[in-house]
Amino acid sequence: MLITDSGGQQAPARPPTGQSAGTHASASRNRNGQRRLAYGQLTALVLKHMHTRPHLDFSPYELAKALGRSHGTIRRTLLRLAETGTVTRTRQRPARFRITT
């Protein structure tokens, strides 16, 4: 079955059998168009940034802006690092973290 668009072009109504509409090259990119990070790479980026400024406290939002990543994902990473003692939570609200030296 073909569908005709406003420009008179015809296209299949569904992807061919065995193919999913969501499987294409952009699946390896996030909403901002950046490449998705492999497992553990975000943690490494966060720690690298914090190690370069060990005297500063960071909010998840500040780190997200600096690294160009989602603040929610950064926050979850920081909470996980705080559980292991790699970073210290210096303030509850608003949440702030510092690298443990």
PDB file of N, CA and C in Angstrom:
ATOM      1  N   MET A   1       0.843  -1.177   0.000  1.00  0.00           N
ATOM      2  CA  MET A   1       0.000   0.000   0.000  1.00  0.00           C
ATOM      3  C   MET A   1       0.889   1.241   0.000  1.00  0.00           C
ATOM      4  N   LEU A   2       0.575   2.208  -0.836  1.00  0.00           N
ATOM      5  CA  LEU A   2       1.346   3.440  -0.940  1.00  0.00           C
ATOM      6  C   LEU A   2       0.529   4.613  -0.444  1.00  0.00           C
ATOM      7  N   ILE A   3       1.215   5.576   0.154  1.00  0.00           N
ATOM      8  CA  ILE A   3       0.581   6.802   0.623  1.00  0.00           C
ATOM      9  C   ILE A   3       1.156   7.939  -0.209  1.00  0.00           C
ATOM     10  N   THR A   4       0.296   8.860  -0.660  1.00  0.00           N
ATOM     11  CA  THR A   4       0.743  10.005  -1.446  1.00  0.00           C
ATOM     12  C   THR A   4       0.798  11.214  -0.534  1.00  0.00           C
ATOM     13  N   ASP A   5       1.958  11.888  -0.520  1.00  0.00           N
ATOM     14  CA  ASP A   5       2.078  13.081   0.319  1.00  0.00           C
ATOM     15  C   ASP A   5       1.622  14.321  -0.452  1.00  0.00           C
ATOM     16  N   SER A   6       1.735  15.493   0.183  1.00  0.00           N
ATOM     17  CA  SER A   6       1.234  16.725  -0.423  1.00  0.00           C
ATOM     18  C   SER A   6       1.986  17.096  -1.705  1.00  0.00           C
ATOM     19  N   GLY A   7       3.212  16.594  -1.879  1.00  0.00           N
ATOM     20  CA  GLY A   7       3.993  16.901  -3.071  1.00  0.00           C
ATOM     21  C   GLY A   7       3.762  15.910  -4.200  1.00  0.00           C
ATOM     22  N   GLY A   8       2.828  14.976  -4.006  1.00  0.00           N
ATOM     23  CA  GLY A   8       2.527  13.998  -5.038  1.00  0.00           C
ATOM     24  C   GLY A   8       3.455  12.791  -5.024  1.00  0.00           C
ATOM     25  N   GLN A   9       4.385  12.728  -4.053  1.00  0.00           N
ATOM     26  CA  GLN A   9       5.303  11.594  -3.944  1.00  0.00           C
ATOM     27  C   GLN A   9       4.616  10.426  -3.243  1.00  0.00           C
ATOM     28  N   GLN A  10       4.937   9.226  -3.671  1.00  0.00           N
ATOM     29  CA  GLN A  10       4.370   8.046  -3.039  1.00  0.00           C
ATOM     30  C   GLN A  10       5.429   7.359  -2.197  1.00  0.00           C
ATOM     31  N   ALA A  11       4.998   6.844  -1.056  1.00  0.00           N
ATOM     32  CA  ALA A  11       5.894   6.145  -0.141  1.00  0.00           C
ATOM     33  C   ALA A  11       5.148   4.979   0.480  1.00  0.00           C
ATOM     34  N   PRO A  12       5.855   3.923   0.880  1.00  0.00           N
ATOM     35  CA  PRO A  12       5.188   2.799   1.536  1.00  0.00           C
ATOM     36  C   PRO A  12       4.545   3.258   2.835  1.00  0.00           C
ATOM     37  N   ALA A  13       3.405   2.671   3.164  1.00  0.00           N
ATOM     38  CA  ALA A  13       2.680   3.024   4.380  1.00  0.00           C
ATOM     39  C   ALA A  13       3.432   2.568   5.621  1.00  0.00           C
ATOM     40  N   ARG A  14       4.174   1.464   5.543  1.00  0.00           N
ATOM     41  CA  ARG A  14       4.926   0.933   6.668  1.00  0.00           C
ATOM     42  C   ARG A  14       6.314   0.529   6.198  1.00  0.00           C
ATOM     43  N   PRO A  15       7.221   0.397   7.176  1.00  0.00           N
ATOM     44  CA  PRO A  15       8.534  -0.101   6.776  1.00  0.00           C
ATOM     45  C   PRO A  15       8.413  -1.549   6.302  1.00  0.00           C
ATOM     46  N   PRO A  16       9.267  -1.990   5.410  1.00  0.00           N
ATOM     47  CA  PRO A  16       9.219  -3.375   4.965  1.00  0.00           C
ATOM     48  C   PRO A  16       9.364  -4.344   6.133  1.00  0.00           C
ATOM     49  N   THR A  17       8.841  -5.532   5.987  1.00  0.00           N
ATOM     50  CA  THR A  17       8.887  -6.549   7.035  1.00  0.00           C
ATOM     51  C   THR A  17      10.321  -6.769   7.490  1.00  0.00           C
ATOM     52  N   GLY A  18      10.488  -6.861   8.826  1.00  0.00           N
ATOM     53  CA  GLY A  18      11.810  -7.083   9.382  1.00  0.00           C
ATOM     54  C   GLY A  18      12.566  -5.806   9.684  1.00  0.00           C
ATOM     55  N   GLN A  19      12.020  -4.651   9.337  1.00  0.00           N
ATOM     56  CA  GLN A  19      12.677  -3.381   9.630  1.00  0.00           C
ATOM     57  C   GLN A  19      11.806  -2.577  10.569  1.00  0.00           C
ATOM     58  N   SER A  20      12.434  -1.861  11.436  1.00  0.00           N
ATOM     59  CA  SER A  20      11.724  -0.997  12.365  1.00  0.00           C
ATOM     60  C   SER A  20      11.888   0.446  11.910  1.00  0.00           C
ATOM     61  N   ALA A  21      10.874   1.247  12.135  1.00  0.00           N
ATOM     62  CA  ALA A  21      10.942   2.653  11.731  1.00  0.00           C
ATOM     63  C   ALA A  21      12.019   3.401  12.511  1.00  0.00           C
ATOM     64  N   GLY A  22      12.387   2.921  13.726  1.00  0.00           N
ATOM     65  CA  GLY A  22      13.349   3.633  14.558  1.00  0.00           C
ATOM     66  C   GLY A  22      14.786   3.196  14.360  1.00  0.00           C
ATOM     67  N   THR A  23      15.064   2.275  13.467  1.00  0.00           N
ATOM     68  CA  THR A  23      16.440   1.808  13.300  1.00  0.00           C
ATOM     69  C   THR A  23      17.099   2.520  12.133  1.00  0.00           C
ATOM     70  N   HIS A  24      17.799   3.582  12.429  1.00  0.00           N
ATOM     71  CA  HIS A  24      18.548   4.320  11.431  1.00  0.00           C
ATOM     72  C   HIS A  24      19.741   4.973  12.098  1.00  0.00           C
ATOM     73  N   ALA A  25      20.526   5.693  11.370  1.00  0.00           N
ATOM     74  CA  ALA A  25      21.792   6.246  11.865  1.00  0.00           C
ATOM     75  C   ALA A  25      21.611   7.169  13.072  1.00  0.00           C
ATOM     76  N   SER A  26      20.479   7.862  13.194  1.00  0.00           N
ATOM     77  CA  SER A  26      20.310   8.803  14.296  1.00  0.00           C
ATOM     78  C   SER A  26      20.062   8.102  15.626  1.00  0.00           C
ATOM     79  N   ALA A  27      19.915   6.795  15.634  1.00  0.00           N
ATOM     80  CA  ALA A  27      19.705   6.065  16.882  1.00  0.00           C
ATOM     81  C   ALA A  27      20.923   6.172  17.795  1.00  0.00           C
ATOM     82  N   SER A  28      22.095   6.502  17.277  1.00  0.00           N
ATOM     83  CA  SER A  28      23.289   6.633  18.097  1.00  0.00           C
ATOM     84  C   SER A  28      23.542   8.083  18.509  1.00  0.00           C
ATOM     85  N   ARG A  29      22.552   8.920  18.382  1.00  0.00           N
ATOM     86  CA  ARG A  29      22.666  10.331  18.760  1.00  0.00           C
ATOM     87  C   ARG A  29      21.595  10.673  19.793  1.00  0.00           C
ATOM     88  N   ASN A  30      21.899  11.644  20.665  1.00  0.00           N
ATOM     89  CA  ASN A  30      20.901  12.087  21.634  1.00  0.00           C
ATOM     90  C   ASN A  30      20.045  13.202  21.032  1.00  0.00           C
ATOM     91  N   ARG A  31      19.167  13.769  21.816  1.00  0.00           N
ATOM     92  CA  ARG A  31      18.261  14.806  21.304  1.00  0.00           C
ATOM     93  C   ARG A  31      18.977  16.058  20.835  1.00  0.00           C
ATOM     94  N   ASN A  32      20.155  16.313  21.402  1.00  0.00           N
ATOM     95  CA  ASN A  32      20.939  17.490  21.009  1.00  0.00           C
ATOM     96  C   ASN A  32      21.773  17.237  19.775  1.00  0.00           C
ATOM     97  N   GLY A  33      21.723  16.026  19.245  1.00  0.00           N
ATOM     98  CA  GLY A  33      22.498  15.686  18.071  1.00  0.00           C
ATOM     99  C   GLY A  33      23.894  15.188  18.388  1.00  0.00           C
ATOM    100  N   GLN A  34      24.233  15.128  19.685  1.00  0.00           N
ATOM    101  CA  GLN A  34      25.540  14.615  20.078  1.00  0.00           C
ATOM    102  C   GLN A  34      25.526  13.092  20.059  1.00  0.00           C
ATOM    103  N   ARG A  35      26.708  12.504  19.852  1.00  0.00           N
ATOM    104  CA  ARG A  35      26.814  11.046  19.892  1.00  0.00           C
ATOM    105  C   ARG A  35      26.513  10.556  21.305  1.00  0.00           C
ATOM    106  N   ARG A  36      25.797   9.452  21.396  1.00  0.00           N
ATOM    107  CA  ARG A  36      25.542   8.850  22.696  1.00  0.00           C
ATOM    108  C   ARG A  36      26.854   8.324  23.262  1.00  0.00           C
ATOM    109  N   LEU A  37      26.983   8.437  24.577  1.00  0.00           N
ATOM    110  CA  LEU A  37      28.189   7.968  25.232  1.00  0.00           C
ATOM    111  C   LEU A  37      28.073   6.486  25.566  1.00  0.00           C
ATOM    112  N   ALA A  38      29.170   5.800  25.498  1.00  0.00           N
ATOM    113  CA  ALA A  38      29.207   4.395  25.902  1.00  0.00           C
ATOM    114  C   ALA A  38      29.106   4.327  27.421  1.00  0.00           C
ATOM    115  N   TYR A  39      28.791   3.145  27.923  1.00  0.00           N
ATOM    116  CA  TYR A  39      28.648   2.951  29.360  1.00  0.00           C
ATOM    117  C   TYR A  39      29.915   3.403  30.087  1.00  0.00           C
ATOM    118  N   GLY A  40      29.753   4.253  31.097  1.00  0.00           N
ATOM    119  CA  GLY A  40      30.866   4.714  31.906  1.00  0.00           C
ATOM    120  C   GLY A  40      31.540   5.987  31.416  1.00  0.00           C
ATOM    121  N   GLN A  41      31.278   6.386  30.184  1.00  0.00           N
ATOM    122  CA  GLN A  41      31.943   7.580  29.664  1.00  0.00           C
ATOM    123  C   GLN A  41      31.456   8.864  30.327  1.00  0.00           C
ATOM    124  N   LEU A  42      30.181   8.927  30.685  1.00  0.00           N
ATOM    125  CA  LEU A  42      29.679  10.135  31.347  1.00  0.00           C
ATOM    126  C   LEU A  42      30.329  10.285  32.715  1.00  0.00           C
ATOM    127  N   THR A  43      30.457   9.192  33.437  1.00  0.00           N
ATOM    128  CA  THR A  43      31.125   9.234  34.738  1.00  0.00           C
ATOM    129  C   THR A  43      32.546   9.753  34.584  1.00  0.00           C
ATOM    130  N   ALA A  44      33.234   9.273  33.568  1.00  0.00           N
ATOM    131  CA  ALA A  44      34.603   9.724  33.327  1.00  0.00           C
ATOM    132  C   ALA A  44      34.646  11.217  33.004  1.00  0.00           C
ATOM    133  N   LEU A  45      33.697  11.696  32.198  1.00  0.00           N
ATOM    134  CA  LEU A  45      33.652  13.126  31.866  1.00  0.00           C
ATOM    135  C   LEU A  45      33.406  13.980  33.107  1.00  0.00           C
ATOM    136  N   VAL A  46      32.460  13.550  33.940  1.00  0.00           N
ATOM    137  CA  VAL A  46      32.128  14.289  35.161  1.00  0.00           C
ATOM    138  C   VAL A  46      33.351  14.350  36.072  1.00  0.00           C
ATOM    139  N   LEU A  47      33.992  13.201  36.288  1.00  0.00           N
ATOM    140  CA  LEU A  47      35.151  13.168  37.181  1.00  0.00           C
ATOM    141  C   LEU A  47      36.318  13.988  36.635  1.00  0.00           C
ATOM    142  N   LYS A  48      36.542  13.927  35.343  1.00  0.00           N
ATOM    143  CA  LYS A  48      37.624  14.711  34.740  1.00  0.00           C
ATOM    144  C   LYS A  48      37.386  16.206  34.957  1.00  0.00           C
ATOM    145  N   HIS A  49      36.148  16.639  34.732  1.00  0.00           N
ATOM    146  CA  HIS A  49      35.816  18.057  34.915  1.00  0.00           C
ATOM    147  C   HIS A  49      35.986  18.469  36.381  1.00  0.00           C
ATOM    148  N   MET A  50      35.528  17.619  37.281  1.00  0.00           N
ATOM    149  CA  MET A  50      35.624  17.952  38.705  1.00  0.00           C
ATOM    150  C   MET A  50      37.070  17.906  39.201  1.00  0.00           C
ATOM    151  N   HIS A  51      37.888  17.014  38.671  1.00  0.00           N
ATOM    152  CA  HIS A  51      39.297  16.928  39.068  1.00  0.00           C
ATOM    153  C   HIS A  51      40.076  18.165  38.659  1.00  0.00           C
ATOM    154  N   THR A  52      39.679  18.795  37.572  1.00  0.00           N
ATOM    155  CA  THR A  52      40.391  20.001  37.143  1.00  0.00           C
ATOM    156  C   THR A  52      40.073  21.203  38.030  1.00  0.00           C
ATOM    157  N   ARG A  53      39.025  21.093  38.832  1.00  0.00           N
ATOM    158  CA  ARG A  53      38.613  22.172  39.730  1.00  0.00           C
ATOM    159  C   ARG A  53      38.227  21.587  41.087  1.00  0.00           C
ATOM    160  N   PRO A  54      39.180  20.973  41.803  1.00  0.00           N
ATOM    161  CA  PRO A  54      38.848  20.254  43.039  1.00  0.00           C
ATOM    162  C   PRO A  54      38.377  21.143  44.185  1.00  0.00           C
ATOM    163  N   HIS A  55      38.618  22.422  44.112  1.00  0.00           N
ATOM    164  CA  HIS A  55      38.232  23.353  45.173  1.00  0.00           C
ATOM    165  C   HIS A  55      36.801  23.885  45.003  1.00  0.00           C
ATOM    166  N   LEU A  56      36.123  23.529  43.911  1.00  0.00           N
ATOM    167  CA  LEU A  56      34.784  24.052  43.641  1.00  0.00           C
ATOM    168  C   LEU A  56      33.702  22.998  43.877  1.00  0.00           C
ATOM    169  N   ASP A  57      32.536  23.487  44.291  1.00  0.00           N
ATOM    170  CA  ASP A  57      31.326  22.654  44.368  1.00  0.00           C
ATOM    171  C   ASP A  57      30.548  22.869  43.080  1.00  0.00           C
ATOM    172  N   PHE A  58      29.927  21.817  42.589  1.00  0.00           N
ATOM    173  CA  PHE A  58      29.149  21.903  41.354  1.00  0.00           C
ATOM    174  C   PHE A  58      27.733  21.410  41.584  1.00  0.00           C
ATOM    175  N   SER A  59      26.795  22.061  40.922  1.00  0.00           N
ATOM    176  CA  SER A  59      25.432  21.552  40.876  1.00  0.00           C
ATOM    177  C   SER A  59      25.326  20.665  39.634  1.00  0.00           C
ATOM    178  N   PRO A  60      24.368  19.742  39.613  1.00  0.00           N
ATOM    179  CA  PRO A  60      24.178  18.943  38.403  1.00  0.00           C
ATOM    180  C   PRO A  60      23.930  19.820  37.176  1.00  0.00           C
ATOM    181  N   TYR A  61      23.217  20.913  37.360  1.00  0.00           N
ATOM    182  CA  TYR A  61      22.915  21.813  36.251  1.00  0.00           C
ATOM    183  C   TYR A  61      24.181  22.458  35.693  1.00  0.00           C
ATOM    184  N   GLU A  62      25.071  22.904  36.583  1.00  0.00           N
ATOM    185  CA  GLU A  62      26.324  23.524  36.134  1.00  0.00           C
ATOM    186  C   GLU A  62      27.180  22.531  35.344  1.00  0.00           C
ATOM    187  N   LEU A  63      27.271  21.312  35.845  1.00  0.00           N
ATOM    188  CA  LEU A  63      28.036  20.293  35.135  1.00  0.00           C
ATOM    189  C   LEU A  63      27.400  19.960  33.790  1.00  0.00           C
ATOM    190  N   ALA A  64      26.076  19.902  33.768  1.00  0.00           N
ATOM    191  CA  ALA A  64      25.372  19.606  32.518  1.00  0.00           C
ATOM    192  C   ALA A  64      25.660  20.673  31.471  1.00  0.00           C
ATOM    193  N   LYS A  65      25.654  21.929  31.877  1.00  0.00           N
ATOM    194  CA  LYS A  65      25.950  23.022  30.951  1.00  0.00           C
ATOM    195  C   LYS A  65      27.395  22.929  30.452  1.00  0.00           C
ATOM    196  N   ALA A  66      28.316  22.650  31.360  1.00  0.00           N
ATOM    197  CA  ALA A  66      29.725  22.581  30.992  1.00  0.00           C
ATOM    198  C   ALA A  66      30.025  21.401  30.064  1.00  0.00           C
ATOM    199  N   LEU A  67      29.319  20.290  30.280  1.00  0.00           N
ATOM    200  CA  LEU A  67      29.590  19.074  29.510  1.00  0.00           C
ATOM    201  C   LEU A  67      28.639  18.875  28.336  1.00  0.00           C
ATOM    202  N   GLY A  68      27.590  19.697  28.271  1.00  0.00           N
ATOM    203  CA  GLY A  68      26.624  19.575  27.184  1.00  0.00           C
ATOM    204  C   GLY A  68      25.792  18.311  27.263  1.00  0.00           C
ATOM    205  N   ARG A  69      25.447  17.903  28.474  1.00  0.00           N
ATOM    206  CA  ARG A  69      24.661  16.686  28.703  1.00  0.00           C
ATOM    207  C   ARG A  69      23.454  16.997  29.573  1.00  0.00           C
ATOM    208  N   SER A  70      22.582  16.038  29.706  1.00  0.00           N
ATOM    209  CA  SER A  70      21.351  16.195  30.478  1.00  0.00           C
ATOM    210  C   SER A  70      21.655  16.330  31.972  1.00  0.00           C
ATOM    211  N   HIS A  71      21.028  17.316  32.630  1.00  0.00           N
ATOM    212  CA  HIS A  71      21.286  17.485  34.064  1.00  0.00           C
ATOM    213  C   HIS A  71      20.696  16.345  34.883  1.00  0.00           C
ATOM    214  N   GLY A  72      19.645  15.707  34.404  1.00  0.00           N
ATOM    215  CA  GLY A  72      19.073  14.562  35.112  1.00  0.00           C
ATOM    216  C   GLY A  72      20.030  13.382  35.131  1.00  0.00           C
ATOM    217  N   THR A  73      20.670  13.138  34.014  1.00  0.00           N
ATOM    218  CA  THR A  73      21.647  12.056  33.926  1.00  0.00           C
ATOM    219  C   THR A  73      22.878  12.382  34.759  1.00  0.00           C
ATOM    220  N   ILE A  74      23.289  13.637  34.734  1.00  0.00           N
ATOM    221  CA  ILE A  74      24.431  14.078  35.546  1.00  0.00           C
ATOM    222  C   ILE A  74      24.101  13.903  37.025  1.00  0.00           C
ATOM    223  N   ARG A  75      22.883  14.262  37.408  1.00  0.00           N
ATOM    224  CA  ARG A  75      22.477  14.149  38.816  1.00  0.00           C
ATOM    225  C   ARG A  75      22.526  12.703  39.276  1.00  0.00           C
ATOM    226  N   ARG A  76      21.990  11.789  38.454  1.00  0.00           N
ATOM    227  CA  ARG A  76      22.020  10.363  38.820  1.00  0.00           C
ATOM    228  C   ARG A  76      23.460   9.863  38.942  1.00  0.00           C
ATOM    229  N   THR A  77      24.317  10.328  38.057  1.00  0.00           N
ATOM    230  CA  THR A  77      25.724   9.944  38.110  1.00  0.00           C
ATOM    231  C   THR A  77      26.373  10.462  39.391  1.00  0.00           C
ATOM    232  N   LEU A  78      26.097  11.717  39.750  1.00  0.00           N
ATOM    233  CA  LEU A  78      26.662  12.295  40.968  1.00  0.00           C
ATOM    234  C   LEU A  78      26.165  11.574  42.217  1.00  0.00           C
ATOM    235  N   LEU A  79      24.893  11.216  42.247  1.00  0.00           N
ATOM    236  CA  LEU A  79      24.361  10.492  43.405  1.00  0.00           C
ATOM    237  C   LEU A  79      25.024   9.116  43.537  1.00  0.00           C
ATOM    238  N   ARG A  80      25.244   8.461  42.425  1.00  0.00           N
ATOM    239  CA  ARG A  80      25.924   7.157  42.447  1.00  0.00           C
ATOM    240  C   ARG A  80      27.371   7.324  42.923  1.00  0.00           C
ATOM    241  N   LEU A  81      28.051   8.368  42.445  1.00  0.00           N
ATOM    242  CA  LEU A  81      29.422   8.631  42.875  1.00  0.00           C
ATOM    243  C   LEU A  81      29.484   9.010  44.355  1.00  0.00           C
ATOM    244  N   ALA A  82      28.475   9.697  44.846  1.00  0.00           N
ATOM    245  CA  ALA A  82      28.427  10.066  46.264  1.00  0.00           C
ATOM    246  C   ALA A  82      28.265   8.822  47.135  1.00  0.00           C
ATOM    247  N   GLU A  83      27.489   7.841  46.663  1.00  0.00           N
ATOM    248  CA  GLU A  83      27.322   6.590  47.412  1.00  0.00           C
ATOM    249  C   GLU A  83      28.640   5.839  47.556  1.00  0.00           C
ATOM    250  N   THR A  84      29.485   5.928  46.550  1.00  0.00           N
ATOM    251  CA  THR A  84      30.780   5.228  46.590  1.00  0.00           C
ATOM    252  C   THR A  84      31.864   6.058  47.264  1.00  0.00           C
ATOM    253  N   GLY A  85      31.588   7.324  47.564  1.00  0.00           N
ATOM    254  CA  GLY A  85      32.558   8.180  48.225  1.00  0.00           C
ATOM    255  C   GLY A  85      33.512   8.893  47.284  1.00  0.00           C
ATOM    256  N   THR A  86      33.292   8.771  45.984  1.00  0.00           N
ATOM    257  CA  THR A  86      34.163   9.423  45.007  1.00  0.00           C
ATOM    258  C   THR A  86      33.951  10.927  45.006  1.00  0.00           C
ATOM    259  N   VAL A  87      32.696  11.348  45.212  1.00  0.00           N
ATOM    260  CA  VAL A  87      32.368  12.765  45.376  1.00  0.00           C
ATOM    261  C   VAL A  87      31.630  12.925  46.694  1.00  0.00           C
ATOM    262  N   THR A  88      31.617  14.142  47.196  1.00  0.00           N
ATOM    263  CA  THR A  88      30.925  14.449  48.448  1.00  0.00           C
ATOM    264  C   THR A  88      29.798  15.413  48.150  1.00  0.00           C
ATOM    265  N   ARG A  89      28.640  15.105  48.705  1.00  0.00           N
ATOM    266  CA  ARG A  89      27.518  16.036  48.561  1.00  0.00           C
ATOM    267  C   ARG A  89      27.697  17.114  49.613  1.00  0.00           C
ATOM    268  N   THR A  90      27.929  18.347  49.187  1.00  0.00           N
ATOM    269  CA  THR A  90      28.225  19.439  50.110  1.00  0.00           C
ATOM    270  C   THR A  90      26.978  20.224  50.513  1.00  0.00           C
ATOM    271  N   ARG A  91      25.906  20.038  49.779  1.00  0.00           N
ATOM    272  CA  ARG A  91      24.678  20.755  50.076  1.00  0.00           C
ATOM    273  C   ARG A  91      23.494  19.932  49.588  1.00  0.00           C
ATOM    274  N   GLN A  92      22.413  19.921  50.382  1.00  0.00           N
ATOM    275  CA  GLN A  92      21.233  19.141  50.013  1.00  0.00           C
ATOM    276  C   GLN A  92      20.350  19.862  49.011  1.00  0.00           C
ATOM    277  N   ARG A  93      19.987  21.101  49.324  1.00  0.00           N
ATOM    278  CA  ARG A  93      19.109  21.865  48.441  1.00  0.00           C
ATOM    279  C   ARG A  93      19.636  23.281  48.297  1.00  0.00           C
ATOM    280  N   PRO A  94      19.977  23.700  47.132  1.00  0.00           N
ATOM    281  CA  PRO A  94      20.109  22.906  45.921  1.00  0.00           C
ATOM    282  C   PRO A  94      21.312  21.972  46.032  1.00  0.00           C
ATOM    283  N   ALA A  95      21.203  20.846  45.389  1.00  0.00           N
ATOM    284  CA  ALA A  95      22.250  19.828  45.476  1.00  0.00           C
ATOM    285  C   ALA A  95      23.558  20.353  44.898  1.00  0.00           C
ATOM    286  N   ARG A  96      24.645  20.146  45.653  1.00  0.00           N
ATOM    287  CA  ARG A  96      25.975  20.534  45.181  1.00  0.00           C
ATOM    288  C   ARG A  96      26.941  19.429  45.575  1.00  0.00           C
ATOM    289  N   PHE A  97      27.942  19.227  44.717  1.00  0.00           N
ATOM    290  CA  PHE A  97      28.885  18.135  44.914  1.00  0.00           C
ATOM    291  C   PHE A  97      30.304  18.638  44.698  1.00  0.00           C
ATOM    292  N   ARG A  98      31.244  17.986  45.393  1.00  0.00           N
ATOM    293  CA  ARG A  98      32.675  18.284  45.245  1.00  0.00           C
ATOM    294  C   ARG A  98      33.418  16.969  45.154  1.00  0.00           C
ATOM    295  N   ILE A  99      34.471  16.942  44.360  1.00  0.00           N
ATOM    296  CA  ILE A  99      35.283  15.752  44.236  1.00  0.00           C
ATOM    297  C   ILE A  99      35.948  15.470  45.585  1.00  0.00           C
ATOM    298  N   THR A 100      35.992  14.215  45.988  1.00  0.00           N
ATOM    299  CA  THR A 100      36.646  13.846  47.243  1.00  0.00           C
ATOM    300  C   THR A 100      38.145  13.728  46.973  1.00  0.00           C
ATOM    301  N   THR A 101      38.918  14.437  47.762  1.00  0.00           N
ATOM    302  CA  THR A 101      40.371  14.424  47.541  1.00  0.00           C
ATOM    303  C   THR A 101      41.070  13.495  48.503  1.00  0.00           C
TER     304      THR A 101
END
